[in-house]
Coordinates of C-alpha atoms in Angstrom, one line a residue:
M1 CA 9.8 28.9 -23.8
D2 CA 8.9 28.0 -20.2
R3 CA 11.0 25.0 -19.1
S4 CA 10.0 25.2 -15.4
T5 CA 7.0 22.9 -15.8
P6 CA 7.3 19.6 -17.7
P7 CA 4.7 19.0 -20.4
P8 CA 1.8 16.7 -19.6
P9 CA 2.1 13.1 -20.6
G10 CA 0.4 11.9 -23.8
V11 CA -2.2 9.2 -24.0
P12 CA -0.5 5.8 -23.6
G13 CA -0.4 3.7 -26.8
K14 CA -2.3 0.5 -27.1
V15 CA 0.6 -1.8 -26.6
G16 CA -0.4 -5.3 -25.4
F17 CA 1.8 -8.1 -24.2
P18 CA 2.3 -10.5 -27.2
R19 CA 0.6 -13.9 -27.3
Y20 CA 2.9 -16.8 -26.9
S21 CA 2.6 -20.6 -27.1
E22 CA 3.4 -23.0 -24.3
K23 CA 3.8 -26.8 -24.4
K24 CA 4.8 -29.3 -21.8
L25 CA 6.6 -32.6 -22.7
R26 CA 5.8 -35.8 -20.9
N27 CA 8.9 -35.5 -18.7
G28 CA 7.8 -32.1 -17.5
F29 CA 10.1 -30.0 -19.7
K30 CA 8.3 -26.8 -20.9
I31 CA 8.6 -25.1 -24.3
F32 CA 7.6 -21.4 -24.9
V33 CA 7.5 -19.7 -28.3
I34 CA 7.2 -16.0 -29.2
E35 CA 6.8 -15.5 -32.9
N36 CA 8.2 -12.4 -34.5
H37 CA 8.9 -12.7 -38.2
S38 CA 10.0 -9.1 -38.8
L39 CA 13.7 -10.2 -38.9
P40 CA 15.2 -13.5 -39.9
I41 CA 16.7 -14.1 -36.5
V42 CA 16.0 -16.7 -33.8
T43 CA 17.1 -16.5 -30.2
I44 CA 16.8 -19.6 -27.9
G45 CA 17.1 -19.4 -24.2
F46 CA 17.5 -22.4 -21.9
V47 CA 16.7 -21.8 -18.3
V48 CA 17.4 -23.8 -15.2
R49 CA 15.6 -22.8 -12.0
G50 CA 18.1 -22.0 -9.1
G51 CA 21.4 -20.3 -9.6
S52 CA 23.7 -18.9 -7.0
M53 CA 21.1 -19.5 -4.3
Y54 CA 22.2 -23.1 -4.6
D55 CA 25.9 -22.3 -4.0
G56 CA 25.7 -23.5 -0.4
D57 CA 29.0 -22.8 1.4
R58 CA 30.9 -22.7 -2.0
P59 CA 30.2 -19.2 -3.4
G60 CA 30.9 -18.9 -7.1
L61 CA 29.7 -22.5 -7.8
A62 CA 26.7 -21.7 -10.0
S63 CA 28.5 -18.8 -11.7
I64 CA 31.6 -20.9 -12.7
T65 CA 29.5 -24.0 -13.5
S66 CA 27.5 -21.9 -16.0
E67 CA 30.6 -20.3 -17.5
L68 CA 32.2 -23.8 -18.0
L69 CA 29.1 -25.1 -19.9
T70 CA 30.4 -23.6 -23.2
K71 CA 34.0 -24.7 -22.5
G72 CA 33.8 -28.3 -23.7
T73 CA 31.4 -31.2 -24.3
K74 CA 31.7 -34.9 -25.0
T75 CA 32.2 -34.1 -28.8
R76 CA 33.4 -30.5 -28.9
S77 CA 36.3 -28.6 -27.3
A78 CA 35.9 -25.0 -26.2
T79 CA 37.6 -23.9 -29.3
E80 CA 35.4 -25.9 -31.6
I81 CA 32.2 -24.5 -29.9
A82 CA 33.5 -20.9 -30.4
E83 CA 34.5 -21.5 -34.0
Q84 CA 31.2 -23.2 -34.9
I85 CA 29.0 -20.4 -33.6
D86 CA 31.4 -17.8 -35.1
F87 CA 31.2 -19.5 -38.5
V88 CA 27.4 -18.9 -38.7
G89 CA 27.7 -15.3 -37.3
G90 CA 25.8 -16.2 -34.1
S91 CA 26.4 -15.8 -30.4
L92 CA 26.4 -18.3 -27.6
A93 CA 26.6 -17.3 -23.9
S94 CA 25.9 -18.8 -20.5
S95 CA 25.5 -17.1 -17.1
A96 CA 24.0 -17.5 -13.7
S97 CA 21.9 -15.2 -11.5
W98 CA 20.6 -15.8 -8.0
D99 CA 17.6 -17.5 -9.4
A100 CA 18.7 -19.3 -12.6
C101 CA 21.4 -20.7 -14.8
Q102 CA 20.8 -19.6 -18.5
V103 CA 22.3 -20.4 -21.9
F104 CA 21.3 -18.2 -24.8
V105 CA 22.1 -18.7 -28.5
S106 CA 21.1 -16.3 -31.3
V107 CA 21.5 -17.1 -35.0
L108 CA 20.0 -16.3 -38.4
K109 CA 16.9 -18.3 -39.2
E110 CA 18.8 -20.4 -41.8
Y111 CA 21.3 -21.5 -39.1
V112 CA 18.7 -22.3 -36.4
T113 CA 19.6 -26.0 -36.6
V114 CA 23.3 -25.2 -35.9
G115 CA 22.3 -22.9 -33.0
F116 CA 20.0 -25.4 -31.4
D117 CA 22.5 -28.3 -31.8
L118 CA 25.2 -26.2 -30.0
L119 CA 22.8 -25.2 -27.2
E120 CA 21.5 -28.7 -26.4
D121 CA 25.1 -30.0 -26.5
V122 CA 26.5 -27.6 -24.0
V123 CA 23.5 -27.9 -21.8
L124 CA 23.3 -31.7 -21.7
N125 CA 26.9 -32.8 -22.3
P126 CA 29.3 -30.5 -20.6
T127 CA 32.6 -32.2 -19.5
F128 CA 34.1 -29.4 -17.4
P129 CA 37.7 -30.0 -18.7
E130 CA 40.4 -29.5 -16.1
E131 CA 42.4 -27.1 -18.3
E132 CA 39.3 -24.9 -18.8
I133 CA 38.6 -25.0 -15.1
E134 CA 42.1 -23.7 -14.4
R135 CA 41.8 -21.1 -17.0
V136 CA 38.5 -19.8 -15.6
R137 CA 39.9 -20.1 -12.0
T138 CA 42.8 -17.9 -12.9
Q139 CA 40.6 -15.3 -14.6
R140 CA 38.1 -15.3 -11.7
L141 CA 40.9 -14.8 -9.1
A142 CA 42.3 -11.9 -11.0
S143 CA 38.8 -10.4 -11.3
I144 CA 38.2 -10.7 -7.5
Q145 CA 41.5 -9.0 -6.8
Q146 CA 40.6 -6.1 -9.1
L147 CA 37.1 -5.8 -7.6
K148 CA 38.6 -5.4 -4.1
A149 CA 39.8 -2.0 -5.2
D150 CA 36.3 -0.9 -5.9
S151 CA 34.4 0.8 -3.1
G152 CA 31.0 -0.3 -4.4
Y153 CA 32.0 -3.9 -4.5
L154 CA 33.4 -3.8 -1.0
A155 CA 30.2 -2.2 0.3
D156 CA 27.9 -4.6 -1.5
T157 CA 29.8 -7.6 -0.4
K158 CA 29.9 -6.6 3.3
F159 CA 26.3 -5.4 3.2
A160 CA 25.1 -8.8 1.9
E161 CA 27.1 -10.5 4.7
V162 CA 25.6 -8.3 7.4
L163 CA 22.0 -8.9 6.2
F164 CA 22.1 -12.7 5.3
K165 CA 25.1 -14.0 7.4
M166 CA 25.7 -17.6 6.5
H167 CA 22.9 -17.9 4.0
P168 CA 24.0 -18.2 0.3
Y169 CA 22.6 -14.7 -0.2
G170 CA 25.3 -13.5 2.2
K171 CA 28.1 -14.6 -0.1
P172 CA 29.4 -13.0 -3.3
P173 CA 27.8 -14.9 -6.3
G174 CA 31.1 -14.6 -8.2
G175 CA 32.9 -16.4 -5.4
T176 CA 35.7 -15.5 -2.9
E177 CA 39.4 -16.2 -3.4
K178 CA 39.1 -19.1 -0.9
S179 CA 36.1 -20.7 -2.5
V180 CA 37.4 -20.3 -6.1
K181 CA 40.7 -21.9 -5.2
E182 CA 38.9 -24.9 -3.5
L183 CA 36.2 -25.6 -6.1
K184 CA 36.8 -28.9 -7.9
R185 CA 35.6 -30.6 -11.1
S186 CA 33.4 -32.9 -9.0
D187 CA 31.6 -29.9 -7.5
F188 CA 30.6 -28.6 -11.0
R189 CA 29.6 -32.0 -12.1
L190 CA 27.4 -32.5 -9.0
F191 CA 25.8 -29.1 -9.3
H192 CA 24.9 -29.8 -13.0
D193 CA 23.5 -33.3 -12.1
N194 CA 21.3 -31.9 -9.3
L195 CA 19.8 -28.9 -11.0
F196 CA 19.8 -29.6 -14.8
T197 CA 16.7 -31.8 -14.9
P198 CA 13.5 -31.7 -17.2
L199 CA 11.3 -30.7 -14.3
N200 CA 13.6 -27.9 -13.2
S201 CA 14.2 -26.5 -16.7
F202 CA 12.4 -24.8 -19.6
I203 CA 13.3 -23.3 -23.0
V204 CA 12.1 -20.2 -24.8
F205 CA 12.3 -19.6 -28.5
A206 CA 11.9 -16.0 -29.7
G207 CA 11.9 -14.6 -33.3
D208 CA 11.4 -16.0 -36.8
I209 CA 10.3 -19.5 -35.8
L210 CA 6.9 -21.3 -35.7
P211 CA 5.7 -23.2 -32.6
K212 CA 5.6 -26.4 -34.5
E213 CA 9.3 -26.0 -35.5
A214 CA 10.4 -25.2 -32.0
E215 CA 8.5 -28.1 -30.5
Q216 CA 10.0 -30.5 -33.1
F217 CA 13.5 -29.4 -32.1
S218 CA 12.8 -29.7 -28.4
A219 CA 10.8 -32.9 -28.4
G220 CA 13.5 -34.6 -30.4
V221 CA 16.2 -33.9 -27.8
F222 CA 14.7 -32.8 -24.5
G223 CA 11.8 -35.2 -24.8
K224 CA 14.3 -38.1 -24.3
W225 CA 15.8 -36.4 -21.2
K226 CA 15.4 -38.7 -18.3
R227 CA 12.9 -37.3 -15.7
K228 CA 14.4 -36.7 -12.2
S229 CA 13.0 -35.2 -9.1
K230 CA 13.5 -31.5 -8.4
P231 CA 16.3 -30.3 -6.2
A232 CA 15.5 -29.7 -2.6
A233 CA 14.4 -26.2 -1.8
V234 CA 16.8 -23.7 -0.3
K235 CA 15.9 -22.4 3.2
S236 CA 14.6 -18.9 3.3
P237 CA 16.8 -16.2 4.9
G238 CA 15.5 -14.9 8.2
A239 CA 14.1 -11.4 8.7
S240 CA 16.4 -8.5 9.5
E241 CA 17.3 -7.7 13.1
P242 CA 17.2 -4.3 14.7
R243 CA 20.2 -2.2 13.8
K244 CA 23.2 -2.6 16.2
G245 CA 25.7 -0.1 14.8
I246 CA 27.5 0.7 11.7
V247 CA 30.1 -1.2 9.6
I248 CA 33.0 0.4 7.7
I249 CA 35.2 -1.3 5.2
E250 CA 38.4 0.7 5.4
K251 CA 39.6 2.4 2.2
P252 CA 42.2 4.9 3.3
D253 CA 42.6 6.6 -0.1
A254 CA 38.8 7.1 -0.6
V255 CA 37.5 10.7 -1.0
Q256 CA 33.9 9.3 -1.1
S257 CA 31.9 6.9 1.0
A258 CA 30.0 4.2 -0.8
L259 CA 26.9 3.9 1.3
R260 CA 24.5 0.9 1.6
I261 CA 21.5 1.2 3.9
G262 CA 18.7 -1.3 4.1
H263 CA 17.4 -4.7 5.2
V264 CA 16.0 -8.0 4.0
G265 CA 13.3 -7.3 1.5
I266 CA 10.6 -9.3 -0.3
A267 CA 10.4 -12.4 -2.6
R268 CA 9.3 -11.9 -6.2
R269 CA 6.1 -13.8 -5.7
N270 CA 4.9 -11.6 -2.9
P271 CA 1.3 -10.5 -3.9
D272 CA 2.2 -6.9 -2.9
Y273 CA 5.2 -6.8 -5.3
L274 CA 3.6 -4.4 -7.8
K275 CA 2.6 -1.9 -5.0
V276 CA 6.1 -2.2 -3.5
F277 CA 7.6 -1.6 -7.0
V278 CA 5.6 1.6 -7.5
M279 CA 6.4 2.8 -4.0
N280 CA 10.1 2.2 -4.4
T281 CA 10.2 3.9 -7.8
L282 CA 8.7 7.0 -6.1
L283 CA 11.2 6.6 -3.2
G284 CA 14.4 6.0 -5.2
G285 CA 13.8 4.1 -8.4
Y286 CA 14.1 6.8 -11.0
F287 CA 15.7 10.2 -11.6
S288 CA 12.8 12.2 -10.2
S289 CA 12.5 10.1 -7.1
R290 CA 12.6 11.6 -3.6
I291 CA 16.0 10.2 -2.7
N292 CA 17.7 11.4 -5.8
M293 CA 16.1 14.8 -5.7
N294 CA 17.0 15.2 -2.1
L295 CA 20.6 14.1 -2.2
R296 CA 21.5 15.4 -5.7
E297 CA 19.3 18.4 -6.5
V298 CA 18.6 19.9 -3.0
H299 CA 21.8 19.2 -1.1
G300 CA 24.4 18.4 -3.8
Y301 CA 25.8 15.5 -1.8
T302 CA 26.1 13.1 -4.8
Y303 CA 25.7 12.6 -8.5
G304 CA 22.9 10.2 -7.8
G305 CA 21.1 8.2 -5.0
R306 CA 18.7 5.3 -5.5
S307 CA 16.8 2.6 -3.7
S308 CA 15.8 -0.9 -4.9
F309 CA 14.0 -4.0 -3.9
D310 CA 16.0 -6.9 -5.4
A311 CA 13.1 -9.4 -5.2
R312 CA 14.3 -13.0 -5.8
T313 CA 12.9 -16.5 -5.4
L314 CA 13.5 -15.9 -1.7
P315 CA 13.4 -12.5 0.1
G316 CA 16.2 -10.4 -1.3
V317 CA 17.6 -7.0 -0.5
F318 CA 16.0 -3.6 0.1
E319 CA 18.8 -1.1 -0.3
V320 CA 19.4 2.6 -0.5
S321 CA 22.8 3.4 -2.2
A322 CA 24.8 6.4 -2.9
D323 CA 28.5 7.5 -3.3
V324 CA 29.0 10.8 -1.3
R325 CA 31.8 13.0 -0.3
N326 CA 33.5 12.1 2.9
E327 CA 32.6 15.4 4.6
V328 CA 28.8 14.9 4.0
T329 CA 28.6 11.2 4.9
L330 CA 26.7 11.8 8.1
E331 CA 24.3 14.3 6.6
T332 CA 23.5 11.9 3.7
I333 CA 22.7 9.1 6.1
D334 CA 20.4 11.5 8.0
E335 CA 18.6 12.5 4.8
I336 CA 18.1 8.9 3.7
F337 CA 16.5 8.0 7.0
A338 CA 14.3 11.1 6.8
E339 CA 13.1 9.9 3.4
L340 CA 12.5 6.4 4.7
N341 CA 10.4 7.7 7.6
R342 CA 8.5 10.1 5.4
I343 CA 7.3 7.5 3.0
V344 CA 6.3 5.2 5.8
R345 CA 4.3 7.9 7.7
A346 CA 2.8 10.2 5.1
L347 CA 0.7 9.8 1.9
P348 CA 2.5 10.7 -1.4
T349 CA 1.0 13.7 -3.1
K350 CA -1.3 13.2 -6.0
S351 CA 1.1 14.8 -8.5
E352 CA 4.1 12.7 -7.5
L353 CA 2.0 9.5 -7.6
E354 CA 0.7 10.4 -11.1
M355 CA 4.2 11.2 -12.3
V356 CA 5.6 7.9 -11.2
K357 CA 2.7 5.9 -12.6
N358 CA 3.0 7.7 -15.9
Y359 CA 6.7 7.0 -16.0
L360 CA 6.2 3.2 -15.4
V361 CA 3.3 2.9 -17.8
G362 CA 5.1 4.9 -20.5
L363 CA 8.3 2.9 -20.1
F364 CA 6.7 -0.5 -20.5
P365 CA 6.3 -0.5 -24.3
I366 CA 9.9 0.4 -24.7
Q367 CA 10.8 -2.8 -22.8
L368 CA 8.9 -5.0 -25.3
E369 CA 10.4 -3.8 -28.6
T370 CA 12.3 -7.0 -29.4
P371 CA 11.5 -10.7 -29.2
Q372 CA 14.3 -11.1 -26.7
Q373 CA 12.8 -8.5 -24.4
V374 CA 9.5 -10.3 -24.6
A375 CA 11.3 -13.6 -23.9
S376 CA 12.9 -12.2 -20.8
R377 CA 9.4 -11.3 -19.4
I378 CA 8.2 -14.9 -20.1
I379 CA 11.2 -16.2 -18.3
V380 CA 10.2 -14.0 -15.3
I381 CA 6.7 -15.3 -15.4
E382 CA 7.8 -19.0 -15.5
L383 CA 10.7 -18.6 -13.1
F384 CA 8.7 -17.0 -10.3
H385 CA 5.3 -18.8 -11.0
L386 CA 3.5 -15.5 -11.8
P387 CA 0.0 -15.5 -13.4
K388 CA 0.1 -15.9 -17.2
N389 CA -1.7 -12.5 -17.6
Y390 CA 0.8 -10.7 -15.4
Y391 CA 2.3 -8.5 -18.1
R392 CA -0.9 -8.3 -20.1
D393 CA -2.5 -6.6 -17.1
Y394 CA 0.7 -4.8 -15.9
R395 CA -0.2 -1.3 -17.0
S396 CA -3.7 -1.4 -15.7
N397 CA -2.6 -2.7 -12.4
I398 CA 0.0 0.0 -12.1
R399 CA -2.8 2.5 -12.8
R400 CA -4.8 1.1 -9.9
V401 CA -2.1 1.7 -7.2
T402 CA -3.3 4.4 -4.8
A403 CA -1.6 6.8 -2.4
A404 CA -3.0 4.7 0.5
G405 CA -1.6 1.6 -1.2
I406 CA 1.8 3.3 -1.4
R407 CA 1.8 4.2 2.3
A408 CA 0.5 0.8 3.3
A409 CA 3.3 -0.9 1.2
A410 CA 5.9 1.3 2.8
A411 CA 4.6 0.7 6.3
E412 CA 4.6 -3.1 5.7
Y413 CA 8.0 -3.5 3.9
I414 CA 10.2 -0.6 4.9
H415 CA 11.6 -0.7 8.5
P416 CA 14.0 2.2 9.2
E417 CA 14.8 0.8 12.7
N418 CA 16.0 -2.4 11.1
C419 CA 18.2 -0.9 8.5
A420 CA 21.8 -1.9 8.5
I421 CA 24.3 0.8 7.6
V422 CA 27.4 -0.3 5.7
L423 CA 29.9 1.9 3.9
S424 CA 33.3 1.7 2.3
G425 CA 35.4 4.7 2.9
N426 CA 38.1 6.5 4.8
S427 CA 37.3 5.8 8.5
A428 CA 39.7 8.4 9.8
E429 CA 37.7 11.2 8.2
I430 CA 34.2 10.0 9.0
K431 CA 34.0 7.7 12.0
N432 CA 33.8 10.3 14.7
K433 CA 30.7 11.8 13.2
L434 CA 29.1 8.4 12.9
K435 CA 29.2 7.4 16.5
K436 CA 25.6 8.5 17.0
F437 CA 24.6 5.3 15.2
G438 CA 26.2 3.1 17.9
Q439 CA 29.1 0.7 17.7
I440 CA 31.4 1.2 14.8
Q441 CA 33.0 -1.9 13.4
I442 CA 35.9 -1.5 10.9
F443 CA 37.1 -4.2 8.5
D444 CA 39.8 -4.3 5.9
R445 CA 39.0 -5.2 2.3
D446 CA 39.8 -8.9 3.0
G447 CA 37.2 -9.1 5.8
N448 CA 39.6 -8.9 8.7
K449 CA 38.3 -6.9 11.7
L450 CA 40.5 -4.0 12.5
N451 CA 38.9 -2.6 15.7
D452 CA 35.7 -1.8 17.6
K453 CA 34.8 1.7 18.6

């Protein structure tokens, strides 16, 4: 059997994006329902626009506020909430991303009333008990201490700071030791009051439930929610500046360098997002991408290299990342810049463009197998104000991306001359070879500057 040539792709299946219902209450609160009666399970997701991007100068605020939602309400303690969801065999979880705060509950159909009652209680009536704040604070501080031993975390944190400076995107969403120690109950209360409003929130039901049932649940509770104005918009981060050197976070025991190379990227609503997405997949977004093949298969510098556009409400990060041996750190950086310049200057070949489009088109149905996966796509549509037919036309729009479109997207949104270079590693072993990139600044894991070279 000849394994040197991969088999041709099959004909894509006729998988369409499921229909879903949408209803807006008089106070502006929206309800979405995706029916799927194959299993007697209902998942309900409550979403608030704006997560860690609203942290301001208190990193960790959105993250900890979200975590505390399930730790006590006006009528239930944290223990009672946990016991009640456990009793019906369900799950209840809250979290925050850069763009949203979310609470999800999943229960059997017969317990949907219990699940919805718990969800609306933790969303509308959190009390942020002092004893739970201290418990979460202690856990968070221990977690940050542990993360400081991780090269990837150190590189990510410094890379964000270099790109975004004082903007909230430049701070760790999980918080710093200083901010976590200083956050008070009044901060969580104020964050909740400002962002958790009908106009700034919506709910998604997925699974064994009818639109009429979901609307009755929601209208009875969230329909009475007092309408308030939306929170003020967060200022967009500025564009990246030309590269001024290289930043190293000292990790004397490291045998590898955790590399981060990139600049400020694009917002999720950018009309060129799909072309950028295809272009980045070809560059470094899947196993057969140029960067991974170059660094892993051709040179053997790493187990894997990748690139990504973290497109958020506001322009996020474009980043190339890899963990490489100390002795090949310089060579890896050179190869990464060679790939960035190649995709900006030259058209991709027909075969690699077809391969990446086949990959994305073929992957899409796998990402819609469960009601929860469909719900997550609807959340993306609503959160970023995308067209309602965005995922319905997704595969055909992927197919329409051309080689010229790839190069145009690369020329517009990839700027090698503006790429910051940040790495966590053993400076004694690597710094002399890196002087060609200009000034070298070295910091310890706590952010203290050690020297200039």
